[in-house]
PDB file of C-alpha atoms and ligand atoms in Angstrom:
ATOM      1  CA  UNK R   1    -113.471 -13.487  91.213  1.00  0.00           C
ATOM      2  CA  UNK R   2    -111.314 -14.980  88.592  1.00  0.00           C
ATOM      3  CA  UNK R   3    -107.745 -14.617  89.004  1.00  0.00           C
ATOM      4  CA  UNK R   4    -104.295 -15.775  87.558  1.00  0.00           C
ATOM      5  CA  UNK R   5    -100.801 -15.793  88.204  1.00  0.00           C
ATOM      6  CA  UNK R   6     -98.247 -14.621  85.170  1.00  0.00           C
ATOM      7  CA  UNK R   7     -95.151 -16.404  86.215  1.00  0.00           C
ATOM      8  CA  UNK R   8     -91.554 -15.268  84.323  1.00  0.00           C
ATOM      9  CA  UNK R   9     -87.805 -14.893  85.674  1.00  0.00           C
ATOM     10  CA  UNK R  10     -88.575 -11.262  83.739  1.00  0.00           C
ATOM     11  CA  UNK R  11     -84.636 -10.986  83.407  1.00  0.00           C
ATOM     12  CA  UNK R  12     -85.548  -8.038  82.498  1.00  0.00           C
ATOM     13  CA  UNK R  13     -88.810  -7.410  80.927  1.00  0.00           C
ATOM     14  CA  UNK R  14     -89.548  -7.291  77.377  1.00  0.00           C
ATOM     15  CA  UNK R  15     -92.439  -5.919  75.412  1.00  0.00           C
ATOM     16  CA  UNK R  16     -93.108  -9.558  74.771  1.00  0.00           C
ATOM     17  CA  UNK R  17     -93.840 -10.004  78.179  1.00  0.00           C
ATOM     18  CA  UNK R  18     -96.177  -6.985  78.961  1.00  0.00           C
ATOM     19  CA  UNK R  19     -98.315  -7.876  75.552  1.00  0.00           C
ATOM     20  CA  UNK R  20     -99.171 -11.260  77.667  1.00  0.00           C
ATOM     21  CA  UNK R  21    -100.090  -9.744  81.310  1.00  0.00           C
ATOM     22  CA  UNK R  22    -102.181  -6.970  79.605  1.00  0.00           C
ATOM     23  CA  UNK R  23    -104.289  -9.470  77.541  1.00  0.00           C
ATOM     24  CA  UNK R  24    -104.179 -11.701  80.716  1.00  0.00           C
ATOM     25  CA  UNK R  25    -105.641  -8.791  82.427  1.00  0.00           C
ATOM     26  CA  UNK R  26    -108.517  -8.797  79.902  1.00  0.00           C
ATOM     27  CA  UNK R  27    -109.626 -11.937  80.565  1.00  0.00           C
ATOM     28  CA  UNK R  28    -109.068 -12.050  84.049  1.00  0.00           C
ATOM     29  CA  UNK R  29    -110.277  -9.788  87.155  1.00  0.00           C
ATOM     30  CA  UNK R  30    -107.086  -9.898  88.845  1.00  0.00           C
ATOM     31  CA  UNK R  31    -103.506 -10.693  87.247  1.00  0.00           C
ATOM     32  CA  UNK R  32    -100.145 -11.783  89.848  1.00  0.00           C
ATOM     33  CA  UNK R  33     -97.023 -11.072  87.840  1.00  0.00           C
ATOM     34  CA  UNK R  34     -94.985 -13.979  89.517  1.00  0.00           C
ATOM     35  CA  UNK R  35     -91.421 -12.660  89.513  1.00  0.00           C
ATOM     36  CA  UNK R  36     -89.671 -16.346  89.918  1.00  0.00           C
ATOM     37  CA  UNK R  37     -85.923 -18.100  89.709  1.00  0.00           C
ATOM     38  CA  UNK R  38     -85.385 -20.129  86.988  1.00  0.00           C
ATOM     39  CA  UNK R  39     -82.800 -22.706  87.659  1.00  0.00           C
ATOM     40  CA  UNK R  40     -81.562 -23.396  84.170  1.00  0.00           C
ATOM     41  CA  UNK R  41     -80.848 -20.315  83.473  1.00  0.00           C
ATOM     42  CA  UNK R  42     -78.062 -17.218  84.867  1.00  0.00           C
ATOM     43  CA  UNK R  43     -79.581 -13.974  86.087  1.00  0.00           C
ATOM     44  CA  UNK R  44     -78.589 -10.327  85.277  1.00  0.00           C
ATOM     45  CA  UNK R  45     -80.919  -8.648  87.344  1.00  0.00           C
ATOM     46  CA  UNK R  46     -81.677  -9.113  90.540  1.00  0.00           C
ATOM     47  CA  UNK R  47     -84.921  -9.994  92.154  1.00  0.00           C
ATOM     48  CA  UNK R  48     -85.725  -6.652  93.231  1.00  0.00           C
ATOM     49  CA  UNK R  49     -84.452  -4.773  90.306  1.00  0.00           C
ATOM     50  CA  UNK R  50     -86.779  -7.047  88.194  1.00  0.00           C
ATOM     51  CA  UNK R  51     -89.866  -6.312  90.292  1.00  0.00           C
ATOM     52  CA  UNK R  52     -89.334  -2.810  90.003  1.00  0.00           C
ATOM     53  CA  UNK R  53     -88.898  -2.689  86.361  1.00  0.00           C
ATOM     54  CA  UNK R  54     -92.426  -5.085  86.510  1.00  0.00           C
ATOM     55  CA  UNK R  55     -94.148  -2.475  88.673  1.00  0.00           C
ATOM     56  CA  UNK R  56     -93.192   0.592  86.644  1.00  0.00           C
ATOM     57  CA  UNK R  57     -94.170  -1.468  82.901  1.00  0.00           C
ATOM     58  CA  UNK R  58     -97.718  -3.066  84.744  1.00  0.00           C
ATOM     59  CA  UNK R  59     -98.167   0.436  86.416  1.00  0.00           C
ATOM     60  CA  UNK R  60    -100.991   1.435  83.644  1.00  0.00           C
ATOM     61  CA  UNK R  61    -103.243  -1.870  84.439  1.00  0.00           C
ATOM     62  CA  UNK R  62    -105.573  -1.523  87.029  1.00  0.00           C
ATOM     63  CA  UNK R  63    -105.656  -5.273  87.859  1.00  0.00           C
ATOM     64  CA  UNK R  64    -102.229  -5.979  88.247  1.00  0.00           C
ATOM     65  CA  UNK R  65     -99.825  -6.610  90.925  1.00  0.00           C
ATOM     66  CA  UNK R  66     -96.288  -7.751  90.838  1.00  0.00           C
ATOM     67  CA  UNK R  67     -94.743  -9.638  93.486  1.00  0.00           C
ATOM     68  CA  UNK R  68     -91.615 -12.126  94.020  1.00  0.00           C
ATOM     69  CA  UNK R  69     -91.567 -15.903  94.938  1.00  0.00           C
ATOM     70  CA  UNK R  70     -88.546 -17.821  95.431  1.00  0.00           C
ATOM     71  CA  UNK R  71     -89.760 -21.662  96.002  1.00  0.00           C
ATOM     72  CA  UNK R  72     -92.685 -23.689  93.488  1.00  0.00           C
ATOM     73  CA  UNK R  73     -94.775 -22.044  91.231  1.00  0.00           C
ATOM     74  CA  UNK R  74     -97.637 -23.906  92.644  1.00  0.00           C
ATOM     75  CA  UNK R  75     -97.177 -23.078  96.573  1.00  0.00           C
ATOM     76  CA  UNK R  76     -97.351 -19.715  95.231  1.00  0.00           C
ATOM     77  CA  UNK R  77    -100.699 -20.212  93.480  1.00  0.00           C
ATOM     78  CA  UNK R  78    -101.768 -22.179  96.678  1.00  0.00           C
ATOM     79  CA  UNK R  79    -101.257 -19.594  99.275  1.00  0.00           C
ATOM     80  CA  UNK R  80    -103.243 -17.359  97.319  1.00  0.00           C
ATOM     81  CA  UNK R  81    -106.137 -19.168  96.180  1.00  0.00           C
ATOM     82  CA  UNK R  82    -105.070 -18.628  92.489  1.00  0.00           C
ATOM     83  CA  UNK R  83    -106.149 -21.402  89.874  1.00  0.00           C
ATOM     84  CA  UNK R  84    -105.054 -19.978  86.601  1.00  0.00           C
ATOM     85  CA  UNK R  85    -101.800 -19.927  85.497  1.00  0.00           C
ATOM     86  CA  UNK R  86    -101.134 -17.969  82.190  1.00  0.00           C
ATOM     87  CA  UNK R  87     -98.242 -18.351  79.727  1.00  0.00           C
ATOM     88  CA  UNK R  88     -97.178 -16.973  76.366  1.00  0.00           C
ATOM     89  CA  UNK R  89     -96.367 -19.260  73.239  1.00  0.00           C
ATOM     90  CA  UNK R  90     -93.820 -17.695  71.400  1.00  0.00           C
ATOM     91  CA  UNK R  91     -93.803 -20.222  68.950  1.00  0.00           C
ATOM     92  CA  UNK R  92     -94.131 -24.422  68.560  1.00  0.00           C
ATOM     93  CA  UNK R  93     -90.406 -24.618  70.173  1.00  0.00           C
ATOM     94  CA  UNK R  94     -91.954 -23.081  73.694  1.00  0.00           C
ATOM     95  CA  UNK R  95     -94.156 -25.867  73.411  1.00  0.00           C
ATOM     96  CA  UNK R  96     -92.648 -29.077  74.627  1.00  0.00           C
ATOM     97  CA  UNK R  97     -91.502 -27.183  77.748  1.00  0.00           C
ATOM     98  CA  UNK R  98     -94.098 -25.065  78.577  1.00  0.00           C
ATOM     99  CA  UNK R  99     -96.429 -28.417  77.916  1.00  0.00           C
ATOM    100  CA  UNK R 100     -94.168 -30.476  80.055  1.00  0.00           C
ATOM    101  CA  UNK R 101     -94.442 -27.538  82.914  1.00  0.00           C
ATOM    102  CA  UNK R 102     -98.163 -27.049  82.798  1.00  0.00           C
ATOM    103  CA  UNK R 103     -97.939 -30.630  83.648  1.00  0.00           C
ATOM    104  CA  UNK R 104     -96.437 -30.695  86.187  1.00  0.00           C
ATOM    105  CA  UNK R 105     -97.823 -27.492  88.186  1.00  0.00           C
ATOM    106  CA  UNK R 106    -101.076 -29.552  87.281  1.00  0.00           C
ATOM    107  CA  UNK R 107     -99.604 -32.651  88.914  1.00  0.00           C
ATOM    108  CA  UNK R 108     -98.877 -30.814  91.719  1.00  0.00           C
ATOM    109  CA  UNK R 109    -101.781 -28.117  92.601  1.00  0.00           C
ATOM    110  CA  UNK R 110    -105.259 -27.493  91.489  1.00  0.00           C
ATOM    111  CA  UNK R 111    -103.935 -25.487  88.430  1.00  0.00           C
ATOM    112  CA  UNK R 112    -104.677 -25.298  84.861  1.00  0.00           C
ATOM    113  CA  UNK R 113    -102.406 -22.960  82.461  1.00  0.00           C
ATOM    114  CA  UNK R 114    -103.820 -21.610  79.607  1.00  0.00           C
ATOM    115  CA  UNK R 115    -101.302 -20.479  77.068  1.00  0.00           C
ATOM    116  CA  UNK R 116    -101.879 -17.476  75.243  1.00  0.00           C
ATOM    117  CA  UNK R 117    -100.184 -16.829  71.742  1.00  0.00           C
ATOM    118  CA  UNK R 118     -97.427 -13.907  71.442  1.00  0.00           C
ATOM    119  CA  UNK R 119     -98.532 -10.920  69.489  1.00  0.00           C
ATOM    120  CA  UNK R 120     -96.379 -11.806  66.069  1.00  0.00           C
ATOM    121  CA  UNK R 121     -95.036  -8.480  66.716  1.00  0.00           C
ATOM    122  CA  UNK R 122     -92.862 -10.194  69.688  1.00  0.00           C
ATOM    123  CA  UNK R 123     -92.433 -13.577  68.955  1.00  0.00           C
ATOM    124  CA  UNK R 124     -89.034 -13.482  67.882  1.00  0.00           C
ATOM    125  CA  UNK R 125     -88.582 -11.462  71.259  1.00  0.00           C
ATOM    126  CA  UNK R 126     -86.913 -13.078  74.033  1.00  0.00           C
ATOM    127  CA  UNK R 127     -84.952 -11.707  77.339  1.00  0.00           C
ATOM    128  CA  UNK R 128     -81.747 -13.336  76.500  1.00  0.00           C
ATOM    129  CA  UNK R 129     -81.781 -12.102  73.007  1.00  0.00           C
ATOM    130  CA  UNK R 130     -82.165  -8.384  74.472  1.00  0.00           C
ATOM    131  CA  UNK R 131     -79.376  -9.204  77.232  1.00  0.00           C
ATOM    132  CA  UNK R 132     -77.103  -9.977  74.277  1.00  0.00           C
ATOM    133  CA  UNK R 133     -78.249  -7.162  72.105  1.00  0.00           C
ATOM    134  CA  UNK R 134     -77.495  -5.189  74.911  1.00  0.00           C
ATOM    135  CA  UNK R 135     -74.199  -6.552  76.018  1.00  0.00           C
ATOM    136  CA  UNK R 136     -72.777  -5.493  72.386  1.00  0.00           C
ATOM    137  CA  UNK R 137     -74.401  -2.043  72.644  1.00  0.00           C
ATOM    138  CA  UNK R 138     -76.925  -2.691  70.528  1.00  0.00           C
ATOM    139  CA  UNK R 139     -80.178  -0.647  70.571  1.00  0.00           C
ATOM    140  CA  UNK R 140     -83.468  -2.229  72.228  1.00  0.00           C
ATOM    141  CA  UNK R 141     -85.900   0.649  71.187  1.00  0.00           C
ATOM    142  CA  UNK R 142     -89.541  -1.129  71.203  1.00  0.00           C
ATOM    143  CA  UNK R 143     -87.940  -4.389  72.617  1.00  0.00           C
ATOM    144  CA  UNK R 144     -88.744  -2.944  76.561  1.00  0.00           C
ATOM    145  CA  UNK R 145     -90.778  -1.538  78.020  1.00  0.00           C
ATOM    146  CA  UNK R 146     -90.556   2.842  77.917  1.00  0.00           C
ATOM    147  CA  UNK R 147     -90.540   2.843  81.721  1.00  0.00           C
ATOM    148  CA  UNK R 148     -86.879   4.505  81.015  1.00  0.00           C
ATOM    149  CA  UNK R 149     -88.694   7.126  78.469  1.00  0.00           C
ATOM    150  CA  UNK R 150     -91.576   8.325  81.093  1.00  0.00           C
ATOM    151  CA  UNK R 151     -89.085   8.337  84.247  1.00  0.00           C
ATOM    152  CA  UNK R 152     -86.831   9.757  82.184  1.00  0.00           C
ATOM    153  CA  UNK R 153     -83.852   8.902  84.159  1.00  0.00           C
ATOM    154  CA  UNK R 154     -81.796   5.661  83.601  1.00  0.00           C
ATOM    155  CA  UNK R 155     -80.857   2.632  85.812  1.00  0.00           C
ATOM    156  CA  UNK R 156     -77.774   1.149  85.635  1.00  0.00           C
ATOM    157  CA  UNK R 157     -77.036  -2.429  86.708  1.00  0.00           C
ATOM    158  CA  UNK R 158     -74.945  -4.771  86.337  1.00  0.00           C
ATOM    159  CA  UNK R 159     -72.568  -2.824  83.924  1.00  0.00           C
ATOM    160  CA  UNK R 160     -75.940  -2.997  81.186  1.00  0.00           C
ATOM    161  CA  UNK R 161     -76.763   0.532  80.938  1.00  0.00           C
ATOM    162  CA  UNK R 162     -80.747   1.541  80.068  1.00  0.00           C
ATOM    163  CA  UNK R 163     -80.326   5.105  78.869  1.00  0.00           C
ATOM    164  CA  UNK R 164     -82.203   7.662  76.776  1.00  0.00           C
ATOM    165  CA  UNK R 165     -80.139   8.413  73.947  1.00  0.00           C
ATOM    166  CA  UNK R 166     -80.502  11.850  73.656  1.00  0.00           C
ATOM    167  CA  UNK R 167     -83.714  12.337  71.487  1.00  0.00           C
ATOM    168  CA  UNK R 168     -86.943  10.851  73.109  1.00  0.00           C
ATOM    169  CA  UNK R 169     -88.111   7.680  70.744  1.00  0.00           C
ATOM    170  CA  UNK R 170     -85.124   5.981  70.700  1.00  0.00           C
ATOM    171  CA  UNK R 171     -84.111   3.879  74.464  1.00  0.00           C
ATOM    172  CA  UNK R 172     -80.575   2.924  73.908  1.00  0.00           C
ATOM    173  CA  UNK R 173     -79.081  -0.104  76.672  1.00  0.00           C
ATOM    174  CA  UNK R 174     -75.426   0.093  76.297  1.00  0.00           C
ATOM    175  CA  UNK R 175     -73.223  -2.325  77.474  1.00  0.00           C
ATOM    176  CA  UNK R 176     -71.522  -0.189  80.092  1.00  0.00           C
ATOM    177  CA  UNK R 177     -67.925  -0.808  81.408  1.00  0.00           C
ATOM    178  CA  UNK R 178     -68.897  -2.521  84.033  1.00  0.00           C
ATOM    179  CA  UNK R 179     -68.335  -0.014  86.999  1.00  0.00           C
ATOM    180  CA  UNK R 180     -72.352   0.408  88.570  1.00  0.00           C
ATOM    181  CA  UNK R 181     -73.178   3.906  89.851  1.00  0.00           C
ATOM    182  CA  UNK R 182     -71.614   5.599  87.666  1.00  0.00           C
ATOM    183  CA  UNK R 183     -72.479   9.606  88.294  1.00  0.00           C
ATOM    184  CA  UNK R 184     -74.300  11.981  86.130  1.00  0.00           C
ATOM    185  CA  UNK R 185     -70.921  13.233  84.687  1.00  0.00           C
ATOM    186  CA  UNK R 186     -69.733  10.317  83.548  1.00  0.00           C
ATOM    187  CA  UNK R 187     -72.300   9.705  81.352  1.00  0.00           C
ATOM    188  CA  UNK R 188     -72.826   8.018  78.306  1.00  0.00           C
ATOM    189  CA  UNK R 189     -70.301   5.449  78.950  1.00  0.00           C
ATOM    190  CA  UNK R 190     -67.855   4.300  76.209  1.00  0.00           C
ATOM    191  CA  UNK R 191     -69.630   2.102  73.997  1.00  0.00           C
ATOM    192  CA  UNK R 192     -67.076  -1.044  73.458  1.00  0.00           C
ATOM    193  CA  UNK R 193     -65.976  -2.480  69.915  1.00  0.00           C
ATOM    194  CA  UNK R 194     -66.753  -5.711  68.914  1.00  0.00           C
ATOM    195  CA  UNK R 195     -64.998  -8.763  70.272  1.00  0.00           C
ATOM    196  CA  UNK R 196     -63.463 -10.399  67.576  1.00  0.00           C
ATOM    197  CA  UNK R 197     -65.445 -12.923  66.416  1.00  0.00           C
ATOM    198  CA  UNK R 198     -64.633 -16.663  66.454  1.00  0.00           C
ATOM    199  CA  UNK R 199     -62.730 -18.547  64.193  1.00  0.00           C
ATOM    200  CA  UNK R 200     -64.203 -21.720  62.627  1.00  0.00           C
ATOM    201  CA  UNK R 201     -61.819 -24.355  62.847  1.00  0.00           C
ATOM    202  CA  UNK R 202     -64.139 -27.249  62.214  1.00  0.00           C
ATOM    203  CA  UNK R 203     -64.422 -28.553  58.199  1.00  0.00           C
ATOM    204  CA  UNK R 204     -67.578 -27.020  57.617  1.00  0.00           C
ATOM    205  CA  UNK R 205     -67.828 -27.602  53.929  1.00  0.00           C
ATOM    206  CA  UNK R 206     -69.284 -31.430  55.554  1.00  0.00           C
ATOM    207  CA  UNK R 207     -72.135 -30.024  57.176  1.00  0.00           C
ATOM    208  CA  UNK R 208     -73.679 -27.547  54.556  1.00  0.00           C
ATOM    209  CA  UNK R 209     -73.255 -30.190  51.603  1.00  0.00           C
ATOM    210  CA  UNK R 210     -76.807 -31.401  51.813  1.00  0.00           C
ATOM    211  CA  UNK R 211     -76.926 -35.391  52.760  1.00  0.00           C
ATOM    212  CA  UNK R 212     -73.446 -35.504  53.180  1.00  0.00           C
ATOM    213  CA  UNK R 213     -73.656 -36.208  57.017  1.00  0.00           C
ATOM    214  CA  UNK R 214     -71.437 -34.171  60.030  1.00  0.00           C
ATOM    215  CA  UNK R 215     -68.502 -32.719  59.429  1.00  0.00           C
ATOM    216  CA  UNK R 216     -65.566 -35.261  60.328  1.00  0.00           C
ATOM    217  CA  UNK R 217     -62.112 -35.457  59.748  1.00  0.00           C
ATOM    218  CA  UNK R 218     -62.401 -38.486  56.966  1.00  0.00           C
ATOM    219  CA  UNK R 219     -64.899 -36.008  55.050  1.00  0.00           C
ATOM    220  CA  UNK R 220     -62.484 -33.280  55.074  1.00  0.00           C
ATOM    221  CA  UNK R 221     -60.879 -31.535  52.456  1.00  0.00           C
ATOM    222  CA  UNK R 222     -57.045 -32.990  53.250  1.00  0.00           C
ATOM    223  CA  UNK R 223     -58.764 -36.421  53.606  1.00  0.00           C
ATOM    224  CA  UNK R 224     -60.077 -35.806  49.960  1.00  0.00           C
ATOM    225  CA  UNK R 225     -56.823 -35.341  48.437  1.00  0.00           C
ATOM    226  CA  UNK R 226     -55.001 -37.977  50.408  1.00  0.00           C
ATOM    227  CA  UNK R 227     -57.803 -40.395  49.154  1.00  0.00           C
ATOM    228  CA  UNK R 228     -57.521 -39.122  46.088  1.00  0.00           C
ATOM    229  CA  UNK R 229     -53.714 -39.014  45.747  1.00  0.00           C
ATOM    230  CA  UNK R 230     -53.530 -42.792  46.700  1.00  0.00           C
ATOM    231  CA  UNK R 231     -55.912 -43.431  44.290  1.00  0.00           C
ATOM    232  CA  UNK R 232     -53.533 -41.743  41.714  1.00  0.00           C
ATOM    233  CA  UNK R 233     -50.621 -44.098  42.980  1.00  0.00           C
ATOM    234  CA  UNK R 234     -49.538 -47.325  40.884  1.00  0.00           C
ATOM    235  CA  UNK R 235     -50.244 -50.315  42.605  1.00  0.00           C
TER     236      UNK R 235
HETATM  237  O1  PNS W   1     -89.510 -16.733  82.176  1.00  0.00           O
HETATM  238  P1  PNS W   1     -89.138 -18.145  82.486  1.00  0.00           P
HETATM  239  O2  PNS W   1     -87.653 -18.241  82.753  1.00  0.00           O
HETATM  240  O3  PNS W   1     -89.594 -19.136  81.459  1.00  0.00           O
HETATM  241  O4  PNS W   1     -89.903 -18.499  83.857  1.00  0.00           O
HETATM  242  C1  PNS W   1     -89.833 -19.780  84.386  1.00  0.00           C
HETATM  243  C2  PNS W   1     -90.465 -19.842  85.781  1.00  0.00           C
HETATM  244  C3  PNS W   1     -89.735 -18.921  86.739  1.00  0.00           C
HETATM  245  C4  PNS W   1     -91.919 -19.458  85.693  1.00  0.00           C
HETATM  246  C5  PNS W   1     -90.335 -21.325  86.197  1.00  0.00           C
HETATM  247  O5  PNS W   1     -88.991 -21.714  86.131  1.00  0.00           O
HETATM  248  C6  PNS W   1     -90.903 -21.573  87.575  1.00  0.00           C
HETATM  249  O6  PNS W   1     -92.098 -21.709  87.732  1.00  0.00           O
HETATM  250  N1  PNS W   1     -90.013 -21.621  88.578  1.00  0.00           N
HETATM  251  C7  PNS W   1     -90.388 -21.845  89.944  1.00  0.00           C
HETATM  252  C8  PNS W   1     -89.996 -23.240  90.404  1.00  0.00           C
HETATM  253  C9  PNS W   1     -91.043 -24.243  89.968  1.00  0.00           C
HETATM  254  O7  PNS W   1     -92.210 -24.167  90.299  1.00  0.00           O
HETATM  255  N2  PNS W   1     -90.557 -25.227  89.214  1.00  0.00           N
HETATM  256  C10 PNS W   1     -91.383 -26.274  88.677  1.00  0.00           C
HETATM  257  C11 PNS W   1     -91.889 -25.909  87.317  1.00  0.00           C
HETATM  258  S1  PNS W   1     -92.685 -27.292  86.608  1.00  0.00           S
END
């Protein structure tokens, strides 16, 4: 029986995500969703939340399970017998890291990872990116998975709202006001303007000018004309 693990944080799940386990479940007889901490980086879902979301997305493969793990990737893989380890490749910049992990589980444990490339579709496609779409109430439609459509209900957590928007192609996640639980009648939630954006206060002109090295304050405009006007000066 060949098996594999499909590690992630999942924070939450993308379409990205579920291209990868269902082609890992093609070339595999069984597939473990992992659902794992990652230290470097913050969480807006928690552990539980995420494996339900997992279970609902993997529901429609046959060969998949979902389950949590909170220490090494490789004890993981080790309890359960499990030699494969797959990964997507987004593009060249996953590389070095996902190289330098593969490593390293390989260092550790009788593991090899085989990295499978994203569907081009998704390879822009990342969980952060569809936290911050969704944190400015932008809409995610065919960025997650349409567990929200089929359930047709909505989960609310951590103040990100999931939500149909009203007609049935379209999933909207608004970034909600922060209050979780909110009750059927208060429903949609305000969406929330724009925060300003932020002003640039560094001299930029020094970094676009092509081979004209950082910004700094003796490349600056000001520094220009003071240069220039003692120039100007008679000795
Ligand atoms: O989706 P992510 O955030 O890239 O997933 C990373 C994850 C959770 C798979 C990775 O951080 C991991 O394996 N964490 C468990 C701890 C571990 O084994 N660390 C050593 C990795 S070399």
């Amino acid at each position: 029986m060949r098996r594999a693990v499909c590690p992630g944080s999942f924070d939450p799940v993308t379409n990205g995500h579920i291209d990868i386990v269902g082609r890992a479940s093609t070339l595999f007889d069984e597939v473990v969703v992992a659902v794992g901490v990652n230290k470097s980086k913050s969480r807006l879902f928690t552990a539980d939340e995420r494996i339900e979301m997992l279970r609902e997305s993997c529901a429609g493969f046959a060969n998949v399970t979902v389950e949590g793990f909170s220490g090494l990737l490789t004890t993981f893989c080790e309890e359960r017998g499990i030699h494969a380890i797959v990964k997507g490749l987004r593009a060249v910049s996953d590389f070095d890291y996902e190289l330098q992990m593969a490593q390293m589980n390989a260092s550790l444990a009788d593991v090899e990872t085989v990295f499978v490339p994203t569907s081009p579709e998704y390879s822009f496609l990342a969980s952060s990116l569809v936290k911050e779409v969704a944190t400015f109430g932008g809409d995610v439609s065919g960025l997650v998975p349409d567990f929200v459509h089929e359930r047709r209900s909505r989960v609310q957590m951590r103040g990100v709202h999931f939500s149909m928007s009203g007609h049935d192609k379209s999933l909207e996640v608004y970034a909600g006001s922060g209050s979780v639980g909110k009750t059927e009648d208060s429903w949609p939630p305000p969406r929330r303007s724009n925060p300003p954006l932020p002003t640039l206060t560094a001299p930029c002109r020094g970094v676009a000018r092509r081979g004209a090295g950082p910004a700094s304050p003796g490349r600056s405009r000001a520094a220009g004309r003071r240069r220039r006007r003692r120039r100007s000066r008679p000795p």
